[in-house]
Amino acid sequence: MKKISPFLVLFLILFGLWLLFGQPVRSPLNPEATPRSVTARGDLAADEQNTIEIFKNNSNAVVYVTSTALRRGLFSLNAVEIPQGTGSGFVWDNEGRIVTNYHVISDANSVQITMADNSTWKAVLVGASADKDIAVLRINAPKKLLQPITIGESANLLVGQKVYAIGNPFGLDRTITSGIISALGRQIKSVSGRMIHGMIQTDAAINPGNSGGPLLDSAGRLIGVNTAIYSPSGAYAGIGFAVPVSEVNRVVPELIKFGRIIRPGLGATLADENLNANLGVDGVLILGLEKNGPADKAGLRATTQYMGEIVLGDIIIAIAGSKVDSYDAIRTELERFKVGDEVMVTVLRDGTSVDLPVRLGAVE
């Protein structure tokens, strides 16, 4: 076998390197370069056109809410205003009323509203409900700047229905995101600790700053108020919640009229869950009655003390046929009625179920 010359091997290596790296490099510049021709895209898709119209028709109704709080300076006793929080809201009517979340303005000393034209207006609180996480503000802006949002309905919503959220996430001016209704009838805990029932769950992107903004259907109507996100990091993770418009449209007029929600009640002091559990009560024990209140007039019995022994009162087990096992459950059932309505209250008395009609009164 003939031995290969090392010079031949070296030549082949050098020749290979020349082929790889030794070719002359063309200049990257071309003085005759021109823009490439544009390819016509044609008409926008129907769903794109609908999204554009929804944003165009509703973005002016969405406002930016900024709250500030007074704090004492670190090295002096002077009070200074510091940013407290930001969120979104929307124009409710031509009188300058703005709806937002209660938690956006809950601890604020002052609130400012920024409109679509970037003008800023000082807002005053009309009324708020911590239980529903809804607040109503008012500004003295001219009517030409006020574009009330279109009200829809939430009773006939369907899972899978397309929805749109408009707000100011992370302070970015008027952003629209889209998604679907992921679930209905959810419940989340409000800032007051009470559960908000019947919530809309959506996968439309809702981030900090979207709170208080509108959730719209494909017709551009308000179907909910974006309230919270479910996320370990605090940023959008695919699950957001909105208070249904049916609840908003019930609560907001009361806040405008009275500054608070006038709740229908029994006029009774009820045991909390811990006491009911300790007593082994399957229901809600009545501890006391407001004298001449609704429950007192209806003949319900309170817990009393006789000869040094505690005599348990009536135990409420149902409201209007719906079983209840907690104070929160009773309040939730009573919210379906108005002050003055007569409601059948079912109690357990001496081991026997008794139905008593109660005409509801106003409670704080």
Coordinates of C-alpha atoms in Angstrom, one line a residue:
M1 CA 0.0 0.0 0.0
K2 CA 1.4 3.4 -1.1
K3 CA 2.0 5.9 1.7
I4 CA 0.2 9.2 1.3
S5 CA 2.5 12.1 1.2
P6 CA 2.2 14.5 4.2
F7 CA 2.5 17.4 1.7
L8 CA -0.5 16.1 -0.2
V9 CA -2.5 16.0 3.1
L10 CA -1.4 19.5 4.0
F11 CA -2.4 20.7 0.5
L12 CA -5.9 19.2 0.8
I13 CA -6.4 20.8 4.2
L14 CA -5.3 24.2 3.0
F15 CA -7.5 23.9 -0.2
G16 CA -10.5 23.0 2.0
L17 CA -9.9 26.0 4.2
W18 CA -9.7 28.2 1.2
L19 CA -13.0 26.9 -0.2
L20 CA -14.6 27.6 3.2
F21 CA -13.1 31.0 4.1
G22 CA -11.1 32.2 1.2
Q23 CA -14.0 33.1 -1.2
P24 CA -14.2 36.9 -1.8
V25 CA -17.0 38.5 0.3
R26 CA -19.6 40.5 -1.5
S27 CA -20.3 44.0 -0.2
P28 CA -23.4 44.1 2.1
L29 CA -24.3 47.5 0.6
N30 CA -26.4 48.0 -2.5
P31 CA -26.9 51.6 -3.6
E32 CA -29.9 50.6 -5.7
A33 CA -31.9 49.1 -2.9
T34 CA -35.6 50.1 -2.8
P35 CA -38.6 49.3 -0.6
R36 CA -40.2 46.0 -1.3
S37 CA -43.7 46.1 -2.9
V38 CA -46.6 45.9 -0.5
T39 CA -49.0 42.9 -0.7
A40 CA -52.6 44.0 -0.4
R41 CA -54.3 42.4 2.6
G42 CA -57.9 42.6 1.5
D43 CA -60.8 43.3 3.9
L44 CA -60.5 42.7 7.6
A45 CA -62.2 39.6 9.0
A46 CA -65.6 40.1 10.4
D47 CA -64.5 39.4 14.0
E48 CA -61.6 41.9 13.6
Q49 CA -64.0 44.5 12.4
N50 CA -66.4 43.8 15.3
T51 CA -63.5 44.2 17.9
I52 CA -62.4 47.5 16.3
E53 CA -66.0 48.8 16.4
I54 CA -66.4 47.7 20.1
F55 CA -63.2 49.6 21.1
K56 CA -64.1 52.6 19.0
N57 CA -67.6 52.9 20.4
N58 CA -66.7 52.2 24.1
S59 CA -63.2 53.5 24.7
N60 CA -64.4 57.0 25.4
A61 CA -66.7 55.7 28.2
V62 CA -63.7 54.1 30.0
V63 CA -61.7 56.3 32.5
Y64 CA -58.5 56.0 34.4
V65 CA -58.9 56.2 38.2
T66 CA -56.0 57.4 40.3
S67 CA -56.2 57.5 44.1
T68 CA -53.9 59.2 46.6
A69 CA -53.6 59.0 50.4
L70 CA -52.2 61.4 53.0
R71 CA -49.1 60.2 54.9
R72 CA -46.8 62.0 57.2
G73 CA -43.3 62.6 55.9
L74 CA -40.5 60.4 57.1
F75 CA -38.4 63.3 58.6
S76 CA -41.2 65.8 59.3
L77 CA -44.7 66.0 60.6
N78 CA -46.0 67.4 57.3
A79 CA -48.7 65.5 55.5
V80 CA -47.8 64.6 51.9
E81 CA -49.9 63.0 49.2
I82 CA -48.6 59.7 47.9
P83 CA -50.1 57.4 45.2
Q84 CA -52.5 54.9 46.7
G85 CA -53.6 52.9 43.7
T86 CA -54.8 53.0 40.1
G87 CA -57.6 51.3 38.3
S88 CA -60.2 51.7 35.6
G89 CA -63.8 52.8 35.6
F90 CA -66.6 53.8 33.2
V91 CA -69.1 56.6 32.7
W92 CA -72.5 55.6 34.1
D93 CA -74.7 58.6 33.1
N94 CA -74.7 62.1 31.8
E95 CA -74.5 63.6 35.3
G96 CA -70.8 62.7 35.6
R97 CA -71.2 59.5 37.7
I98 CA -68.4 57.0 37.4
V99 CA -68.5 53.3 38.4
T100 CA -65.4 51.5 39.6
N101 CA -64.3 48.9 42.1
Y102 CA -64.5 49.8 45.8
H103 CA -61.0 48.3 46.4
V104 CA -59.5 50.8 43.9
I105 CA -60.5 53.8 46.1
S106 CA -61.1 52.3 49.5
D107 CA -58.3 53.9 51.4
A108 CA -58.0 57.1 49.3
N109 CA -58.0 60.7 50.6
S110 CA -58.6 62.0 47.1
V111 CA -59.4 60.5 43.7
Q112 CA -58.8 61.8 40.2
I113 CA -60.4 60.7 37.0
T114 CA -58.6 60.9 33.6
M115 CA -61.0 61.1 30.7
A116 CA -60.4 60.0 27.1
D117 CA -59.1 63.4 26.1
N118 CA -56.5 63.2 28.9
S119 CA -58.3 65.9 31.0
T120 CA -58.2 65.2 34.7
W121 CA -61.0 65.8 37.1
K122 CA -61.3 65.6 40.9
A123 CA -63.9 63.0 41.9
V124 CA -66.1 62.9 45.0
L125 CA -67.5 59.7 46.5
V126 CA -71.2 59.2 45.9
G127 CA -71.5 55.8 47.6
A128 CA -69.9 52.4 47.9
S129 CA -70.5 48.8 48.8
A130 CA -67.5 46.8 50.1
D131 CA -69.6 43.6 50.0
K132 CA -70.1 44.0 46.2
D133 CA -66.8 45.7 45.5
I134 CA -68.6 48.5 43.7
A135 CA -68.2 52.3 44.2
V136 CA -69.8 55.3 42.5
L137 CA -67.9 58.6 42.1
R138 CA -68.9 61.9 40.5
I139 CA -67.0 64.5 38.5
N140 CA -68.1 67.9 37.2
A141 CA -66.9 67.3 33.7
P142 CA -68.9 68.8 30.7
K143 CA -71.5 66.6 29.1
K144 CA -69.6 66.6 25.8
L145 CA -66.9 64.4 27.6
L146 CA -69.4 62.1 29.2
Q147 CA -70.3 59.0 27.1
P148 CA -72.3 56.6 29.2
I149 CA -71.7 53.0 28.6
T150 CA -74.4 50.8 27.1
I151 CA -76.0 48.5 29.6
G152 CA -76.5 44.8 28.7
E153 CA -77.8 41.8 30.7
S154 CA -76.1 38.9 32.5
A155 CA -79.0 36.5 33.2
N156 CA -78.7 34.9 29.7
L157 CA -74.9 34.7 29.4
L158 CA -73.5 31.4 28.1
V159 CA -70.1 29.7 28.7
G160 CA -68.0 30.1 25.6
Q161 CA -69.5 33.5 24.7
K162 CA -67.0 36.0 23.4
V163 CA -66.2 38.9 25.7
Y164 CA -64.0 42.0 25.7
A165 CA -62.3 43.9 28.6
I166 CA -61.3 47.5 28.3
G167 CA -59.2 49.2 30.9
N168 CA -55.8 50.6 31.9
P169 CA -53.6 47.6 32.8
F170 CA -50.3 48.7 34.5
G171 CA -51.3 52.3 33.7
L172 CA -51.3 51.7 29.9
D173 CA -53.9 53.9 28.4
R174 CA -57.2 52.2 27.3
T175 CA -56.3 48.7 26.3
I176 CA -58.7 46.1 24.9
T177 CA -58.3 42.4 25.3
S178 CA -60.7 39.6 24.2
G179 CA -61.6 36.1 25.4
I180 CA -64.5 34.0 26.3
I181 CA -66.7 33.4 29.3
S182 CA -65.0 30.5 31.0
A183 CA -67.6 29.8 33.7
L184 CA -70.6 31.3 35.4
G185 CA -71.9 31.4 38.9
R186 CA -68.4 31.6 40.5
Q187 CA -67.9 33.1 44.0
I188 CA -65.0 35.1 45.3
K189 CA -64.4 36.9 48.6
S190 CA -64.9 40.7 48.6
V191 CA -62.7 43.1 50.5
S192 CA -65.3 43.0 53.4
G193 CA -64.8 39.3 53.7
R194 CA -68.2 38.4 52.4
M195 CA -68.6 36.2 49.3
I196 CA -69.7 37.8 46.0
H197 CA -71.9 35.2 44.3
G198 CA -72.8 34.7 40.6
M199 CA -69.4 36.0 39.4
I200 CA -68.4 35.8 35.7
Q201 CA -65.1 34.0 35.0
T202 CA -63.3 34.9 31.9
D203 CA -60.0 34.3 30.2
A204 CA -59.9 37.8 28.7
A205 CA -56.6 39.3 29.9
I206 CA -57.2 41.2 33.1
N207 CA -54.2 42.7 34.9
P208 CA -53.6 45.2 37.7
G209 CA -55.1 48.4 36.6
N210 CA -58.0 46.7 34.8
S211 CA -60.0 46.6 38.0
G212 CA -63.2 48.6 37.8
G213 CA -63.2 48.5 34.0
P214 CA -66.1 47.1 31.8
L215 CA -66.5 43.6 30.5
L216 CA -68.4 43.8 27.3
D217 CA -70.3 41.3 25.1
S218 CA -69.9 41.1 21.3
A219 CA -72.7 43.7 20.9
G220 CA -70.6 46.2 22.9
R221 CA -72.9 46.1 25.9
L222 CA -71.8 46.1 29.6
I223 CA -72.2 42.6 31.1
G224 CA -69.8 42.9 34.1
V225 CA -67.3 44.9 36.0
N226 CA -63.8 43.5 36.0
T227 CA -62.9 42.9 39.7
A228 CA -60.2 40.4 40.4
I229 CA -57.7 37.9 38.9
Y230 CA -56.7 34.6 40.2
S231 CA -52.9 34.5 40.0
P232 CA -50.0 33.3 42.2
S233 CA -47.9 36.2 40.8
G234 CA -50.5 38.9 40.9
A235 CA -50.4 39.3 37.1
Y236 CA -52.8 37.7 34.5
A237 CA -52.7 33.9 34.5
G238 CA -55.8 33.1 32.5
I239 CA -58.5 33.5 35.2
G240 CA -60.3 36.8 35.8
F241 CA -63.6 37.6 37.5
A242 CA -66.3 40.2 36.9
V243 CA -69.3 41.3 38.9
P244 CA -72.4 40.6 36.7
V245 CA -74.2 43.6 35.3
S246 CA -77.5 42.5 36.8
E247 CA -75.9 43.0 40.3
V248 CA -74.3 46.3 39.2
N249 CA -77.5 47.7 37.8
R250 CA -79.2 46.9 41.1
V251 CA -76.5 48.2 43.4
V252 CA -75.5 51.4 41.6
P253 CA -79.0 53.1 41.7
E254 CA -79.2 52.5 45.4
L255 CA -75.7 54.0 45.9
I256 CA -76.8 57.0 43.9
K257 CA -80.0 57.4 45.9
F258 CA -78.8 56.7 49.4
G259 CA -75.0 56.5 49.3
R260 CA -75.2 52.9 50.6
I261 CA -77.2 49.7 49.9
I262 CA -80.5 49.5 51.8
R263 CA -80.5 45.8 52.7
P264 CA -83.7 43.9 53.6
G265 CA -83.3 42.1 56.9
L266 CA -85.0 40.2 59.7
G267 CA -84.1 42.5 62.6
A268 CA -82.4 39.6 64.4
T269 CA -79.0 39.0 65.9
L270 CA -77.7 35.7 64.6
A271 CA -75.0 33.3 65.9
D272 CA -71.8 33.0 63.9
E273 CA -70.6 29.8 62.3
N274 CA -68.3 28.9 65.2
L275 CA -71.1 29.2 67.8
N276 CA -73.5 27.2 65.7
A277 CA -70.9 24.5 65.2
N278 CA -70.1 24.4 69.0
L279 CA -73.7 24.0 69.8
G280 CA -74.2 21.3 67.1
V281 CA -76.8 23.5 65.4
D282 CA -77.7 22.5 61.8
G283 CA -78.8 26.0 60.8
V284 CA -78.5 29.5 62.3
L285 CA -79.4 30.2 65.9
I286 CA -81.3 33.4 66.7
L287 CA -79.6 35.1 69.6
G288 CA -81.7 38.2 69.9
L289 CA -84.5 40.2 68.3
E290 CA -85.0 43.8 67.6
K291 CA -88.0 45.0 69.6
N292 CA -91.0 45.4 67.2
G293 CA -88.7 44.4 64.4
P294 CA -89.7 42.2 61.5
A295 CA -88.8 38.9 63.2
D296 CA -90.2 40.0 66.5
K297 CA -93.5 40.9 64.9
A298 CA -93.6 37.6 63.0
G299 CA -93.3 35.6 66.3
L300 CA -89.7 34.3 66.0
R301 CA -88.1 33.4 69.3
A302 CA -84.7 34.5 70.6
T303 CA -82.3 32.7 72.9
T304 CA -83.1 33.5 76.5
Q305 CA -81.8 32.7 80.0
Y306 CA -84.2 31.1 82.5
M307 CA -83.3 30.1 86.0
G308 CA -79.6 30.3 85.2
E309 CA -80.0 28.1 82.1
I310 CA -79.7 29.0 78.5
V311 CA -82.8 28.4 76.5
L312 CA -82.0 28.2 72.8
G313 CA -84.2 30.2 70.4
D314 CA -85.4 29.4 67.0
I315 CA -82.9 27.9 64.5
I316 CA -83.3 29.3 61.0
I317 CA -83.0 26.4 58.5
A318 CA -84.5 27.9 55.3
I319 CA -85.4 31.3 53.7
A320 CA -88.1 31.2 51.0
G321 CA -87.6 27.4 50.7
S322 CA -83.8 27.7 50.2
K323 CA -81.7 25.9 52.9
V324 CA -79.3 28.1 54.8
D325 CA -76.6 27.2 57.2
S326 CA -74.7 30.4 57.9
Y327 CA -75.3 34.1 58.4
D328 CA -73.7 34.8 55.0
A329 CA -76.1 32.3 53.4
I330 CA -79.1 34.1 55.0
R331 CA -77.9 37.5 53.7
T332 CA -77.4 36.1 50.2
E333 CA -80.9 34.7 50.1
L334 CA -82.5 37.9 51.5
E335 CA -80.7 40.0 48.8
R336 CA -83.1 38.5 46.3
F337 CA -85.9 40.5 48.0
K338 CA -86.7 44.1 48.7
V339 CA -87.6 45.9 51.9
G340 CA -91.3 45.3 52.5
D341 CA -91.4 41.9 50.8
E342 CA -93.0 39.1 52.8
V343 CA -90.7 36.0 53.0
M344 CA -91.3 32.6 54.5
V345 CA -88.8 31.8 57.1
T346 CA -88.5 28.2 58.2
V347 CA -87.2 27.6 61.7
L348 CA -86.5 24.6 63.9
R349 CA -88.4 25.0 67.2
D350 CA -88.3 22.3 69.9
G351 CA -87.4 19.8 67.2
T352 CA -90.3 20.8 64.9
S353 CA -90.1 22.6 61.6
V354 CA -92.2 25.8 61.6
D355 CA -92.9 28.2 58.7
L356 CA -93.4 31.9 59.7
P357 CA -94.0 34.7 57.2
V358 CA -91.8 37.7 57.9
R359 CA -92.2 41.2 56.3
L360 CA -88.6 42.4 55.7
G361 CA -87.4 45.6 57.1
A362 CA -84.4 47.9 56.3
V363 CA -81.1 47.1 58.0
E364 CA -77.7 48.8 58.1

